[in-house]
Coordinates of C-alpha atoms (C1' of nucleotides) in Angstrom, one line a residue:
Chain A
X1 CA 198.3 66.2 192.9
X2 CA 195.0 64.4 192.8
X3 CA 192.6 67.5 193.1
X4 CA 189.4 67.6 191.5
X5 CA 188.9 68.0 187.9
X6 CA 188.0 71.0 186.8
X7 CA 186.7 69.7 183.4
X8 CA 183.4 68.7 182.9
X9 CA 182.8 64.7 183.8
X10 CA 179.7 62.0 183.0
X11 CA 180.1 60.0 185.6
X12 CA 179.3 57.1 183.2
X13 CA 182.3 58.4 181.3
X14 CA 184.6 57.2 184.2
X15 CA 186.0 54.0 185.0
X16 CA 184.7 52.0 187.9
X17 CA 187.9 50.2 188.7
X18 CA 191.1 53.0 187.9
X19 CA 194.2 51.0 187.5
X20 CA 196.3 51.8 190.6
X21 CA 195.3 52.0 193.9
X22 CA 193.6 49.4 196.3
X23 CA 190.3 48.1 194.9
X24 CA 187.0 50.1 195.8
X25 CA 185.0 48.3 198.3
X26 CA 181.8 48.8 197.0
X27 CA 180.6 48.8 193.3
X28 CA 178.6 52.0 191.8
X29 CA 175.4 49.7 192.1
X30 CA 176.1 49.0 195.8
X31 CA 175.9 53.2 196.3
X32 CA 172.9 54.0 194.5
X33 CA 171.3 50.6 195.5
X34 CA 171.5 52.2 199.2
X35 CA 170.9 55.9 198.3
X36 CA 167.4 54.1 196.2
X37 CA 166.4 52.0 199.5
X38 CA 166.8 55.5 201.5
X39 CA 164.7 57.8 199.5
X40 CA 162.1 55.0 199.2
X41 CA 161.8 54.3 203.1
X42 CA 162.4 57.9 203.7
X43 CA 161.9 60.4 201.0
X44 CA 164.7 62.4 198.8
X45 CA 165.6 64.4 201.7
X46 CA 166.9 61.9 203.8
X47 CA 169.7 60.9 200.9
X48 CA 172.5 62.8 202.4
X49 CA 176.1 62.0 201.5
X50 CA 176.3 61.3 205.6
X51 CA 173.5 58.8 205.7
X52 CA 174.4 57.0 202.5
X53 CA 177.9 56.3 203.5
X54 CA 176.3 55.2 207.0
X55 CA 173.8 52.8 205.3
X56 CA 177.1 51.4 203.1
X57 CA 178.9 51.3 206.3
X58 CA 181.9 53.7 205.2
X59 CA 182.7 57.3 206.1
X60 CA 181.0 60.2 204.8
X61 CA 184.2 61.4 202.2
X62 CA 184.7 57.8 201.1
X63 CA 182.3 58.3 198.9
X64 CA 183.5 61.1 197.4
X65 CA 185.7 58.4 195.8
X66 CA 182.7 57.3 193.8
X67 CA 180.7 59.9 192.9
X68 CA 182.8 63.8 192.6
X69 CA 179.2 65.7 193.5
X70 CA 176.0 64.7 195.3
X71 CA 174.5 65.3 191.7
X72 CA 176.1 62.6 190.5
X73 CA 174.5 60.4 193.2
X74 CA 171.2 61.5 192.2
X75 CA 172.3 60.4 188.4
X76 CA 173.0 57.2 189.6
X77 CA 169.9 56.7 191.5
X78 CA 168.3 57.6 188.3
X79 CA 170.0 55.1 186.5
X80 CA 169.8 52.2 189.0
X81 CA 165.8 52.5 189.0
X82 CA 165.8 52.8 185.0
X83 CA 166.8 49.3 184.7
X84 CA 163.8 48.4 186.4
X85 CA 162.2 48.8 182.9
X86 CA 160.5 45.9 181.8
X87 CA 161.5 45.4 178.0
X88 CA 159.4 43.4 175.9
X89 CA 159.2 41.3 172.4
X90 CA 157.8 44.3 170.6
X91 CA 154.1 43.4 169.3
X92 CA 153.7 44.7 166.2
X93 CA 151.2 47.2 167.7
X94 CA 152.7 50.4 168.4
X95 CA 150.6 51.8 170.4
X96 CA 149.7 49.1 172.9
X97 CA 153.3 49.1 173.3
X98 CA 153.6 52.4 174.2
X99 CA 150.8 52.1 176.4
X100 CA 152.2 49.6 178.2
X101 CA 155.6 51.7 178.4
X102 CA 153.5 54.5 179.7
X103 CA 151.8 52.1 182.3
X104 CA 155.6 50.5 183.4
X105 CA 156.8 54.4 183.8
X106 CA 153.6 55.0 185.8
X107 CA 154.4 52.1 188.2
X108 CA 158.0 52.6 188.6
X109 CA 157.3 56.3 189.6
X110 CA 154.9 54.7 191.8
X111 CA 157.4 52.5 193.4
X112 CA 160.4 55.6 193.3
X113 CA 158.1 58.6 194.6
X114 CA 161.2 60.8 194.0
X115 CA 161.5 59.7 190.5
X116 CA 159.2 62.6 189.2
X117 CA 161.7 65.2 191.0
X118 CA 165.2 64.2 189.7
X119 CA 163.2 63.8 186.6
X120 CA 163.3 67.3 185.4
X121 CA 167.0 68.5 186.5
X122 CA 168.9 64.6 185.4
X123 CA 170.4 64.5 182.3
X124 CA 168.8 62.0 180.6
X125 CA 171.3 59.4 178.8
X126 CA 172.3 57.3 181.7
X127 CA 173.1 53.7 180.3
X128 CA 169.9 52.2 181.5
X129 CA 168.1 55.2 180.1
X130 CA 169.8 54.5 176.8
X131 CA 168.3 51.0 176.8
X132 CA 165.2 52.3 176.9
X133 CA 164.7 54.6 174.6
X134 CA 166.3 51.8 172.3
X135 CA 163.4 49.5 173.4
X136 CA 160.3 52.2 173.1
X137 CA 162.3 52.9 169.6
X138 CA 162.1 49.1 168.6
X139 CA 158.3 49.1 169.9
X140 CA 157.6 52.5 167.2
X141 CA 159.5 50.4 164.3
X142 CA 155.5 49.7 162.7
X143 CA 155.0 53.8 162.8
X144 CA 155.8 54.9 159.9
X145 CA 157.5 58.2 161.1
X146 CA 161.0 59.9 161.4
X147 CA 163.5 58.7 164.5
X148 CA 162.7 62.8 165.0
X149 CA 159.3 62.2 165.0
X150 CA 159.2 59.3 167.1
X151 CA 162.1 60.7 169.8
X152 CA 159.3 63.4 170.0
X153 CA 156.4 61.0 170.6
X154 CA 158.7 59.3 173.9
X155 CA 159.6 62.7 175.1
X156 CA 156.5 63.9 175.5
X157 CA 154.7 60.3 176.5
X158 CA 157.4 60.6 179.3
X159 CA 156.6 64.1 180.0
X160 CA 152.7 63.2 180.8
X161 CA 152.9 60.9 182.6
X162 CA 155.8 62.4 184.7
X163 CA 153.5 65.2 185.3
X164 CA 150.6 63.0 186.0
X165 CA 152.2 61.5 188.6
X166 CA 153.9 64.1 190.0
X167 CA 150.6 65.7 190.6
X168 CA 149.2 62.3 192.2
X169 CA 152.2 62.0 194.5
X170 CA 152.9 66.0 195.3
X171 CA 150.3 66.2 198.6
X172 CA 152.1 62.3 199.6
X173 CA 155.6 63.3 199.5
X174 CA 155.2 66.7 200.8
X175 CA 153.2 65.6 204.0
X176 CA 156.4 63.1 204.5
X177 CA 158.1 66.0 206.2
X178 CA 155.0 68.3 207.6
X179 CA 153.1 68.1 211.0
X180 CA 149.9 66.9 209.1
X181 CA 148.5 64.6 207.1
X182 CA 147.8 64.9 203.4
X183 CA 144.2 63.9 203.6
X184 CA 143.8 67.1 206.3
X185 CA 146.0 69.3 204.2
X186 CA 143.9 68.3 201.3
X187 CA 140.8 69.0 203.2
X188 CA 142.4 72.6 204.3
X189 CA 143.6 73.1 200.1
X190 CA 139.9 72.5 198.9
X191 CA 138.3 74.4 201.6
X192 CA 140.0 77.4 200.2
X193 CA 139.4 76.7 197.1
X194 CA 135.9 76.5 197.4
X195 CA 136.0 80.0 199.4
X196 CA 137.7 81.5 196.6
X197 CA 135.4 80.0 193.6
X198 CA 132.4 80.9 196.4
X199 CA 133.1 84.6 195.6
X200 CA 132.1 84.4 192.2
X201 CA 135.3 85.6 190.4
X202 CA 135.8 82.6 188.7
X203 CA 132.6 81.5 187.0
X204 CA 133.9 78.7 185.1
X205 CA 136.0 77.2 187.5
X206 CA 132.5 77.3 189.8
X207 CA 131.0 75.3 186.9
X208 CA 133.8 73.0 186.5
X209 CA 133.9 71.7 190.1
X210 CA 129.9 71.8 189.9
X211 CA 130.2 69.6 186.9
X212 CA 131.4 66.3 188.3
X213 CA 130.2 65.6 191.4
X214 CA 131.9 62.7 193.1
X215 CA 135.6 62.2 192.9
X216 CA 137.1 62.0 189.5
X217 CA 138.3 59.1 187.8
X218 CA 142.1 59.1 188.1
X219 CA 142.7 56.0 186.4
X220 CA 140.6 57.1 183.2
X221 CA 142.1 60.9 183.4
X222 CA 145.6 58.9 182.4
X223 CA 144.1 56.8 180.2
X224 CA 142.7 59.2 178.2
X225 CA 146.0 61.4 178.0
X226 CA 147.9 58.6 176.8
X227 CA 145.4 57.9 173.9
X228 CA 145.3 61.4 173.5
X229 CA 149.0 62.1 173.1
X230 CA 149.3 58.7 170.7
X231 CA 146.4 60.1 168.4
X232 CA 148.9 63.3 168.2
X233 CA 151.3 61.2 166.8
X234 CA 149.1 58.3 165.0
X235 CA 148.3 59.0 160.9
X236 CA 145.4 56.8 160.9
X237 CA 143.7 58.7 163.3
Chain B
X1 CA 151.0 80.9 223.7
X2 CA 151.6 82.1 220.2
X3 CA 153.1 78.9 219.1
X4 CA 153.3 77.7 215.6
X5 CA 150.2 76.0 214.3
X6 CA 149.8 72.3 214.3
X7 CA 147.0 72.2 212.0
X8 CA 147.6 72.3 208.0
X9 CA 147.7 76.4 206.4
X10 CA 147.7 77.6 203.3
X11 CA 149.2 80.9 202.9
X12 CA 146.2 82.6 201.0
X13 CA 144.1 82.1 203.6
X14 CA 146.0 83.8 206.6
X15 CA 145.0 87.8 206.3
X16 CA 148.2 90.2 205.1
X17 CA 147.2 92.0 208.7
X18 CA 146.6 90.6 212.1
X19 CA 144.7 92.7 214.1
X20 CA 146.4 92.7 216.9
X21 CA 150.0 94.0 217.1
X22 CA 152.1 96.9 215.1
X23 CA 151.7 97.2 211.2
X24 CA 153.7 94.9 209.4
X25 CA 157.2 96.0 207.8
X26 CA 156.7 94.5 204.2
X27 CA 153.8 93.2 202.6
X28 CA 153.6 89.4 201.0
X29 CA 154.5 90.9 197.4
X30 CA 157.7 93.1 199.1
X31 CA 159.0 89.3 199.8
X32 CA 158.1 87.4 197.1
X33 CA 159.6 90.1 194.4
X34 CA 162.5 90.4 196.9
X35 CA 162.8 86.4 196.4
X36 CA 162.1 85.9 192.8
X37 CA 164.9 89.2 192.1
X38 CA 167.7 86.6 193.9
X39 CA 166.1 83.5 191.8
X40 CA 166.5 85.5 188.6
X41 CA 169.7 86.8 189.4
X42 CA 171.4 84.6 191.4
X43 CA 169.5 80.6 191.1
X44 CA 166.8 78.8 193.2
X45 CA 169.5 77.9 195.4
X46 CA 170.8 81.2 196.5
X47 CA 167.0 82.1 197.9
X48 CA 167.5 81.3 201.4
X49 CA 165.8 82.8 204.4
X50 CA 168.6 84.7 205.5
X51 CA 169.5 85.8 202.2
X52 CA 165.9 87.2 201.5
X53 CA 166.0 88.9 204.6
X54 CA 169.0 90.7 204.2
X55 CA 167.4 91.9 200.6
X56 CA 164.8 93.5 202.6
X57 CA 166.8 94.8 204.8
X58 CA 165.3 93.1 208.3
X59 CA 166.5 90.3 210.2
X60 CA 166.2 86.4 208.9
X61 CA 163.5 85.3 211.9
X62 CA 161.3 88.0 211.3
X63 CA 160.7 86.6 207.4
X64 CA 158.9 83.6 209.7
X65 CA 156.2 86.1 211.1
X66 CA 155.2 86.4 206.9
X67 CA 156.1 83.0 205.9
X68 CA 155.6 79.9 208.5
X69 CA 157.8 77.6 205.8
X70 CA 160.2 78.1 203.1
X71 CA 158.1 76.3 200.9
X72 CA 155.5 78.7 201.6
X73 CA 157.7 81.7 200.5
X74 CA 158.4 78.9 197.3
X75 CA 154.6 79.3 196.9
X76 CA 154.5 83.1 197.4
X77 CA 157.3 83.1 194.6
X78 CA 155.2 80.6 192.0
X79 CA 152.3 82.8 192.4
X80 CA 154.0 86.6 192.2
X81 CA 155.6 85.5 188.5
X82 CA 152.2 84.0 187.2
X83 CA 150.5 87.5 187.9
X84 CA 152.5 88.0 184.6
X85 CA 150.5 85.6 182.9
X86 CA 149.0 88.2 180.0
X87 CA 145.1 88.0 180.2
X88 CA 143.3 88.7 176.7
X89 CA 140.3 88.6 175.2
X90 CA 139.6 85.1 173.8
X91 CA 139.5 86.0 170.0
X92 CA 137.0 83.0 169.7
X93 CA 139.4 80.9 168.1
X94 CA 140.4 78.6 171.1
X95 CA 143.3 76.8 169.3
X96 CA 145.1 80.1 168.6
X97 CA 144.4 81.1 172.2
X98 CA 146.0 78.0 173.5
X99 CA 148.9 77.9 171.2
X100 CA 149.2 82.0 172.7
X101 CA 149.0 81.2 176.4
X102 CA 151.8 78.2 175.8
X103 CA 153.9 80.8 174.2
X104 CA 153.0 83.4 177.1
X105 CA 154.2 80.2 179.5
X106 CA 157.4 80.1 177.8
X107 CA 158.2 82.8 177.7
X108 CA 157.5 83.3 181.4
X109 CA 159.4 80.0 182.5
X110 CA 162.9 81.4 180.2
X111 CA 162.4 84.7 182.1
X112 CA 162.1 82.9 185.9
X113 CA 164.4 79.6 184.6
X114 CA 163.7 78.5 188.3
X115 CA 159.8 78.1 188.0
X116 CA 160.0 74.6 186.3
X117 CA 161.5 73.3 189.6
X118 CA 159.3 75.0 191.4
X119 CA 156.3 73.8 189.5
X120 CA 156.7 69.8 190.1
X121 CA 155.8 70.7 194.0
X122 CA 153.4 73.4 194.5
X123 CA 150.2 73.1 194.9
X124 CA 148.4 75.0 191.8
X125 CA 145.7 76.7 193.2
X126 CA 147.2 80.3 194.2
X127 CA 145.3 83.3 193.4
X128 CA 147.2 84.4 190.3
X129 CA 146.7 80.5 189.3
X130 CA 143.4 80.7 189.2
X131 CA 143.6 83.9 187.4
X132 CA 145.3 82.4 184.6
X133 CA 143.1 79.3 184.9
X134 CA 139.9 81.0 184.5
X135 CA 140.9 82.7 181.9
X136 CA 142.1 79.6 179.8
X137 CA 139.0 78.6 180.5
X138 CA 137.1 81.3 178.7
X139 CA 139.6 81.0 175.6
X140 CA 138.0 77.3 175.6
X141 CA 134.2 78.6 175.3
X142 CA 134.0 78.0 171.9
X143 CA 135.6 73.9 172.4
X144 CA 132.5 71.8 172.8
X145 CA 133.5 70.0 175.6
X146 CA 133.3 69.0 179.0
X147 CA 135.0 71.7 181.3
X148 CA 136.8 68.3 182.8
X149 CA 137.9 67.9 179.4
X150 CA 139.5 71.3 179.6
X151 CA 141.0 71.0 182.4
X152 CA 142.8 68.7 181.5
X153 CA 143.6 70.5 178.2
X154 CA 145.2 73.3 180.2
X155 CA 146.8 70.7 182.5
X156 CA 148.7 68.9 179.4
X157 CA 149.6 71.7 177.8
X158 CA 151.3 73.1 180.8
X159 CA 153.1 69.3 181.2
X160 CA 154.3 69.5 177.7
X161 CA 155.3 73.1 177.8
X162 CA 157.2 73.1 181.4
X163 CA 158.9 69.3 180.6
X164 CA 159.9 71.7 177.3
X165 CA 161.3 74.6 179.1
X166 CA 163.0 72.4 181.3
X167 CA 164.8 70.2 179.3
X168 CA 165.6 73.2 177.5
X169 CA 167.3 75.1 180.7
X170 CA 168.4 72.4 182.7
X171 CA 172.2 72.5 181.6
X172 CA 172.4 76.0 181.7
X173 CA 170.6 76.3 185.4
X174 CA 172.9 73.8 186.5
X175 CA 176.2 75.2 184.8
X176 CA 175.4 78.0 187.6
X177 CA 176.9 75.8 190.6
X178 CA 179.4 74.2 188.4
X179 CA 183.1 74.8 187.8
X180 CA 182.2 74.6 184.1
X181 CA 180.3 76.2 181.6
X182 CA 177.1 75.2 179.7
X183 CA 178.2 74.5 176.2
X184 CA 182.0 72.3 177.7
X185 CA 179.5 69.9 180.0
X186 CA 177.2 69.9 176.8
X187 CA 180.4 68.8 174.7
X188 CA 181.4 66.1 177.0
X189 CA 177.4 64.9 177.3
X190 CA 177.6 64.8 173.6
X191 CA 181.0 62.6 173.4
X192 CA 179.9 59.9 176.1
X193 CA 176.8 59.7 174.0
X194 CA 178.4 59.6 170.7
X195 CA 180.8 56.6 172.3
X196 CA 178.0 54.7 173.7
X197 CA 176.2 55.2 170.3
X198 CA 179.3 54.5 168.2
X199 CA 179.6 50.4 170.0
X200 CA 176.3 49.1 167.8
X201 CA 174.6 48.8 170.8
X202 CA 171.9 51.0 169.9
X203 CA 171.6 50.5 166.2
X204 CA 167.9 52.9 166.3
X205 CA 169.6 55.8 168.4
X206 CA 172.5 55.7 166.1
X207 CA 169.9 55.8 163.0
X208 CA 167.8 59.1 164.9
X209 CA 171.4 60.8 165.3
X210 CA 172.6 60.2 162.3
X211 CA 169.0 60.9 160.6
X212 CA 169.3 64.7 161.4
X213 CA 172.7 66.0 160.2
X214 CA 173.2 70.0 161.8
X215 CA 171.0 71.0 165.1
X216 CA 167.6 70.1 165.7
X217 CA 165.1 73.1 165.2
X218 CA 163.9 73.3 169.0
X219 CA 161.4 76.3 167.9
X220 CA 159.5 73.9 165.2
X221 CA 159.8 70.8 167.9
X222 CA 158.0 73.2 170.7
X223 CA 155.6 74.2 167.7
X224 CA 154.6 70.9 166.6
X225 CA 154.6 69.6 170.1
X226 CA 151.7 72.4 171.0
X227 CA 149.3 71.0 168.0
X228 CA 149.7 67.8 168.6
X229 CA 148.3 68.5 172.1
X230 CA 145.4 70.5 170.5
X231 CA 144.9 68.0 168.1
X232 CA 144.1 65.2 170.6
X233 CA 141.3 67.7 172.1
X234 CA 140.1 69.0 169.0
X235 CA 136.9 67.1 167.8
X236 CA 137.8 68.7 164.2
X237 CA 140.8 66.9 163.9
Chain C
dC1 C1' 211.6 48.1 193.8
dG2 C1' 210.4 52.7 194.1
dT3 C1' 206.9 55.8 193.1
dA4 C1' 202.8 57.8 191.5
dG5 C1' 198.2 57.6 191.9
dT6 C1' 194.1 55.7 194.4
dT7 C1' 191.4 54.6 198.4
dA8 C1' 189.9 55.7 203.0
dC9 C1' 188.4 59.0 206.2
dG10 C1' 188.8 62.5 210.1
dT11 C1' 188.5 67.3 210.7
dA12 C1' 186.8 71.8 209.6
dC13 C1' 184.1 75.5 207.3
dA14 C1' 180.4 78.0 205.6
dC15 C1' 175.8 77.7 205.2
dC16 C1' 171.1 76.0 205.8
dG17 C1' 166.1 75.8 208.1
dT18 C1' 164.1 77.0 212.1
dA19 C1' 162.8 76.4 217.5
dC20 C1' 162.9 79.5 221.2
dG21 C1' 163.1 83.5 224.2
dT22 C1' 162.7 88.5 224.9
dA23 C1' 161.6 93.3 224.0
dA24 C1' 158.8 96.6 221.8
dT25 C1' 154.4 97.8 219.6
dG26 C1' 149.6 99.2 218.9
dC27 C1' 144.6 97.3 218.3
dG28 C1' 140.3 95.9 220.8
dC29 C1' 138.1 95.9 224.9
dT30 C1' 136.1 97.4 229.2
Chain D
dA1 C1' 141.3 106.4 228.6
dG2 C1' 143.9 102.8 229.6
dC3 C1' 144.8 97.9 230.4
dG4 C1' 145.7 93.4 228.2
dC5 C1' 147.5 90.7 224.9
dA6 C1' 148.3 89.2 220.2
dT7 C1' 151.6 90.4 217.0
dT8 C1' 156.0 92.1 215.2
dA9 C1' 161.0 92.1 215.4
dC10 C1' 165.1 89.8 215.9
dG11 C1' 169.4 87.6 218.3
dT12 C1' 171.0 83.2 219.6
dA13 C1' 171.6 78.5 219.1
dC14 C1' 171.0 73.6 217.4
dG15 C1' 171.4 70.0 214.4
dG16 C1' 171.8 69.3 209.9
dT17 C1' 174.0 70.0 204.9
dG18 C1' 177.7 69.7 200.9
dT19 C1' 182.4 69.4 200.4
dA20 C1' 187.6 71.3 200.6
dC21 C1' 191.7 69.7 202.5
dG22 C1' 195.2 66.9 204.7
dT23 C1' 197.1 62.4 205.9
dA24 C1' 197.9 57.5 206.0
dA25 C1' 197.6 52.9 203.9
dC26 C1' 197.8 50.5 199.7
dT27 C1' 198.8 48.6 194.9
dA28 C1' 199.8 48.4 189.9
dC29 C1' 203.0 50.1 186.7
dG30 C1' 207.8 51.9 185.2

DNA sequence: CGTAGTTACGTACACCGTACGTAATGCGCT
DNA sequence: AGCGCATTACGTACGGTGTACGTAACTACG
């Protein structure tokens, strides 16, 4: 009678060690530390139950052992590259703080392309998770604001820059698995564009793309979000 | 020598009509409504080639002489649901148009609870895009400001609202491929956290969930959420 | 010490995206 | 007018996916 359970699970929620049988041979760090090193050499994709259990050196339903559902795999991926968080002596200064949060989720989406994917469809109270949230928490402690308030001001912090680099990323990961290049699928993308704007139906979009010539300024786009979404949120301001 | 191009395409630039051989079946809308009537119905993941063709009524391959990729047909969908995107006059007040087009997004994104996922990797420049875009722009005329700065107004906004809408319908869109229901996995999420919560660990998580006895009022969060955005672009504020 | 529950894992199924080949079709050209 | 050929239609097939199920080896608890 072991069957599946048919009630809902956290996978956080279970045991790594049950009491009885012979001890696992690899921890739940060992499986998402392979399923990470995957998707970063080869893209989401390529994280297939198969090819972790290949990289861990097991068979493919062993690791159904570990992890009921390949969604649970994707929590744990989640959770393994949350730890990367740096956390810091809180300064006093709030928002430098959560500037440099912002900055540290920036990188580590950076470093985890897929990050910005699980993102949106993970539950979001992994244990690593948790420990952050607890650190941006400590860092608001000078804000003089509800928990609410400031459980609002990480959410959506999070949600920028999760966007932001989503966007950055999209043309990257998607030429990962296409015949061409992202610099000649970009070039075919703004062609069009310009076609379209060409015709005249969209006078303010001409002017927009008129207005800056030159390529914009990526780094000071974000910049300015961030300060933007801290003013939101900032009484002295 | 037909043969499948090895050069990037976007699918608003190939014509509806060849010249060449007999008049297609269906036109691009026929499939993309025949698509986004699965996602509604049935979840992103039921919208497969084969299924889409059967809703038409043809066979699966000949969906490839409309659609080179599936993530084309994902584009195709993206852009059939934002022609709903309600196009006003700009009353003149642009913060009231804003906080109205975030609504309209909403309320678009609760009706097609699939569009979120889709959002993070498609490429936002189809026709009914720039439709809306254009038209945010114009509710902007009376914001002094650069149209970059605009831009990326609209471009926050839609962060913030989508991140919103997701976190809002992720349990429920994944409750659709579970054994369980929405509201027991919900109840289980809840109790993990409440255990992690209840070991001191997180003494400021434990003071934002005890701060707010009863539910949290998601319709004042979104609301609050939507001036703060405005307020970091509004040189009034 | 038996036994119940766990780990390991091979096999099998239904489904996926899509490459390829072939037959029918109808526009553009001479 | 009629030939040529690009295009449409679509069946078949391949290599992949997640995972249900059955079986054998193992170990902690009663």
């Amino acid at each position: 009678m072991a069957g599946r359970a048919a009630v809902p699970e956290v996978i956080w929620a279970r045991p790594e060690r049950a009491g009885r049988g012979p001890k696992p041979a690899y921890s739940r760090a060992d499986i998402a530390d392979a399923a990470v090193r995957i998707a970063d050499a080869e893209g989401l994709d390529a994280v297939s139950m198969r090819r972790v259990a290949a990289e861990l050196g097991c068979g493919t339903m062993s690791l159904y052992n570990y992890v009921p559902r390949k969604e649970d795999l994707y929590e744990l991926m989640v959770d393994a590259v949350s730890g990367e968080h740096e956390l810091w002596e809180p300064s006093g200064d709030w928002r430098a703080d959560m500037v440099r949060a912002a900055h540290g989720t920036r990188g580590l989406m950076r470093r985890h392309p897929w990050l910005p994917r699980l993102m949106s469809s993970i539950y979001g109270f992994s244990p690593n998770a948790l420990r952050y949230l607890e650190h941006c928490l400590a860092c608001l402690d000078p804000l003089e604001a509800s928990y609410g308030t400031k459980m609002e001001l990480v959410a959506m912090l999070n949600s920028v820059v999760t966007m932001y680099v989503a966007n950055e990323l999209a043309a990257a990961e998607r030429a990962r698995s296409l015949p061409w290049s992202e610099a000649e699928e970009n070039a075919v993308r703004i062609a069009y564009l310009g076609g379209r704007i060409a015709t005249g139906a969209y006078p303010r979009m001409a002017a927009a793309f008129a207005e800056d010539a030159g390529p914009i300024d990526l780094e000071a786009v974000f910049e300015r979000a961030l300060e933007r979404v801290l003013d939101g949120f900032d009484p002295q301001a």
